[in-house]
């Protein structure tokens, strides 16, 4: 395991805007995360607060590189490309990890990838040099971040036992533009704007992401 927080960054100078899925009504997801966090509450993990569970779609811009008019334009373009997106349900579960974090896998992949591509394209239309992340999109919800370089056998054994827990179904009915800041050994974010999706019965022309 590796210390997630050893990476460069942190503090007000490194605030960034991101597109997030935030699950405000994800009671089932929060309960699943609570059960898993109870079992992985080792000193070498910093647990994600249950009200802060999220799925990162993509980065938009560093705070010190954009103005209010830029953000307004990005939001307007996002609303435009999401007009035909209908709310959809995802399943969140089966805890897995990287050397620096533990998180739930999220499926199905296709609507999330489609949303990622739409919002990335919208951002780049307004901000051609935006620092979007171009690496392969991996949809996940982090529940803990490693804070030390330690052997992983203990954590791996517990995570394997947690695979038996049922997944949580979560409705995705919008995406939020947030301002993110790394503060010591945690992430803090505030919502700037939310782009709502159409309800399934709202329009015959609306299609699932």
XYZ file of C-alpha atoms in Angstrom:
209
model
C 0.000 0.000 0.000
C 1.044 3.586 -0.660
C 0.325 6.921 0.977
C -2.285 8.618 -1.215
C -1.537 12.014 0.324
C 2.171 11.895 -0.566
C 1.262 13.081 -4.055
C 1.832 16.795 -4.823
C -1.103 19.129 -4.272
C -3.295 20.448 -1.515
C -4.284 23.813 -0.115
C -6.223 26.760 -1.520
C -3.731 27.273 -4.360
C -4.694 23.872 -5.772
C -8.484 24.192 -5.830
C -10.068 22.781 -8.959
C -13.484 22.514 -10.557
C -14.771 19.020 -11.315
C -17.893 17.316 -12.590
C -19.161 15.037 -9.801
C -22.007 12.628 -9.203
C -22.891 13.244 -5.550
C -25.792 10.848 -4.630
C -27.709 13.123 -2.203
C -30.487 10.536 -1.940
C -28.210 7.479 -1.867
C -29.292 6.118 1.518
C -28.613 2.528 0.459
C -25.134 3.480 -0.744
C -24.295 5.265 2.508
C -25.368 2.226 4.505
C -23.175 -0.062 2.390
C -20.221 2.303 2.801
C -20.810 2.482 6.560
C -20.723 -1.321 6.871
C -17.523 -1.556 4.844
C -15.804 1.314 6.653
C -16.529 -0.355 9.970
C -14.456 -3.341 8.837
C -11.584 -1.356 7.296
C -11.160 1.234 10.041
C -7.410 0.656 10.238
C -5.108 3.496 11.258
C -3.556 3.555 7.784
C -6.878 4.483 6.116
C -8.630 7.867 6.160
C -12.327 7.162 5.661
C -14.492 9.220 3.329
C -17.321 10.939 5.258
C -20.581 9.267 4.262
C -22.136 12.544 3.125
C -19.126 13.144 0.842
C -19.375 9.958 -1.235
C -19.074 10.835 -4.911
C -18.053 9.654 -8.352
C -15.581 11.848 -10.234
C -16.584 12.324 -13.865
C -13.746 14.631 -14.957
C -11.786 17.743 -14.116
C -12.865 21.055 -15.624
C -10.302 23.686 -14.608
C -8.010 24.956 -11.883
C -9.702 27.741 -9.934
C -6.998 30.298 -10.682
C -7.317 29.837 -14.464
C -11.036 30.522 -15.027
C -13.476 33.325 -14.348
C -17.175 33.341 -13.606
C -18.058 33.846 -17.281
C -16.033 30.757 -18.237
C -17.854 28.639 -15.687
C -21.225 29.981 -16.790
C -20.381 29.016 -20.366
C -19.268 25.520 -19.334
C -22.483 25.018 -17.359
C -24.602 26.254 -20.277
C -22.866 23.885 -22.671
C -23.297 21.021 -20.210
C -27.024 21.697 -20.011
C -27.153 21.630 -23.791
C -25.366 18.285 -24.192
C -27.369 16.725 -21.343
C -30.810 17.741 -22.661
C -31.365 14.241 -24.033
C -29.996 12.428 -20.997
C -32.574 10.549 -18.958
C -32.038 9.717 -15.285
C -30.615 6.219 -14.912
C -29.793 3.767 -12.131
C -26.364 2.354 -11.321
C -25.268 -0.449 -9.024
C -22.470 0.386 -6.603
C -20.542 -2.288 -4.734
C -17.839 -4.968 -4.736
C -15.097 -3.114 -2.917
C -11.685 -3.126 -4.573
C -8.633 -0.921 -4.475
C -5.430 0.594 -5.722
C -2.241 0.966 -3.660
C -3.566 4.313 -2.362
C -7.331 3.915 -1.988
C -10.338 1.625 -1.607
C -13.541 2.141 -3.547
C -16.688 0.590 -4.932
C -17.010 -0.422 -8.563
C -19.963 1.117 -10.411
C -21.983 -0.426 -13.237
C -23.279 -0.424 -15.895
C -20.284 1.307 -17.436
C -21.774 2.543 -20.708
C -24.098 5.321 -19.416
C -21.339 6.620 -17.149
C -18.797 6.590 -19.979
C -21.291 8.348 -22.239
C -21.854 11.033 -19.594
C -18.093 11.408 -19.121
C -17.600 11.878 -22.872
C -20.442 14.405 -23.188
C -19.181 16.559 -20.312
C -15.556 16.354 -21.404
C -16.523 17.478 -24.905
C -18.665 20.290 -23.473
C -15.789 21.505 -21.312
C -13.312 21.465 -24.185
C -15.681 23.388 -26.462
C -15.588 26.273 -23.996
C -12.049 25.792 -22.630
C -9.901 24.152 -25.356
C -6.898 23.960 -23.016
C -8.828 22.617 -20.031
C -6.795 20.167 -17.888
C -9.293 17.336 -18.373
C -8.031 13.881 -17.536
C -7.555 11.861 -20.722
C -6.607 8.554 -19.144
C -9.076 5.668 -19.237
C -12.211 6.523 -17.265
C -12.697 4.242 -14.250
C -16.057 4.746 -12.556
C -15.655 4.275 -8.795
C -16.766 5.650 -5.432
C -13.867 5.953 -2.974
C -14.551 5.029 0.669
C -11.011 5.255 2.094
C -7.596 6.692 1.243
C -4.288 5.229 2.389
C -2.126 7.443 4.577
C 0.964 5.224 4.963
C 3.239 2.877 3.049
C 2.443 -0.460 4.694
C 1.965 -4.123 3.702
C -1.447 -4.770 2.163
C -2.202 -8.344 3.304
C -4.468 -7.312 6.191
C -6.566 -4.956 4.070
C -6.795 -7.416 1.166
C -8.115 -10.162 3.438
C -10.869 -7.936 4.820
C -11.859 -6.587 1.402
C -12.232 -10.124 0.050
C -14.651 -10.909 2.876
C -16.683 -7.794 2.047
C -17.310 -8.957 -1.519
C -20.316 -10.910 -0.270
C -22.267 -7.757 0.580
C -25.073 -6.863 -1.848
C -24.635 -3.891 -4.145
C -26.530 -0.631 -3.674
C -28.753 0.761 -6.426
C -28.487 4.531 -6.864
C -30.485 6.866 -9.094
C -28.347 9.253 -11.154
C -30.605 12.177 -12.010
C -28.065 14.971 -12.419
C -24.417 15.965 -12.368
C -22.803 18.707 -10.277
C -20.013 21.142 -10.959
C -18.038 21.353 -7.702
C -15.052 23.260 -6.383
C -12.636 20.752 -4.865
C -9.840 21.338 -2.377
C -7.473 18.895 -0.709
C -7.244 19.762 2.975
C -4.597 17.833 4.923
C -5.790 14.208 4.628
C -9.236 14.770 3.153
C -11.051 16.238 0.180
C -13.513 19.066 0.662
C -15.855 20.298 -2.042
C -18.759 22.654 -2.500
C -21.401 22.512 -5.207
C -21.353 25.361 -7.719
C -24.222 24.217 -9.968
C -26.212 21.064 -10.709
C -27.359 20.034 -14.171
C -30.514 17.937 -13.843
C -31.397 15.102 -16.219
C -34.843 14.429 -17.650
C -37.126 12.020 -15.829
C -37.867 8.869 -17.787
C -41.438 9.984 -18.562
C -40.655 13.640 -19.266
C -39.970 13.417 -22.982
C -40.281 10.735 -25.621
C -37.170 12.148 -27.273
C -35.031 11.782 -24.138
C -32.621 8.894 -24.291
C -30.625 7.152 -21.638
C -27.015 8.229 -21.331
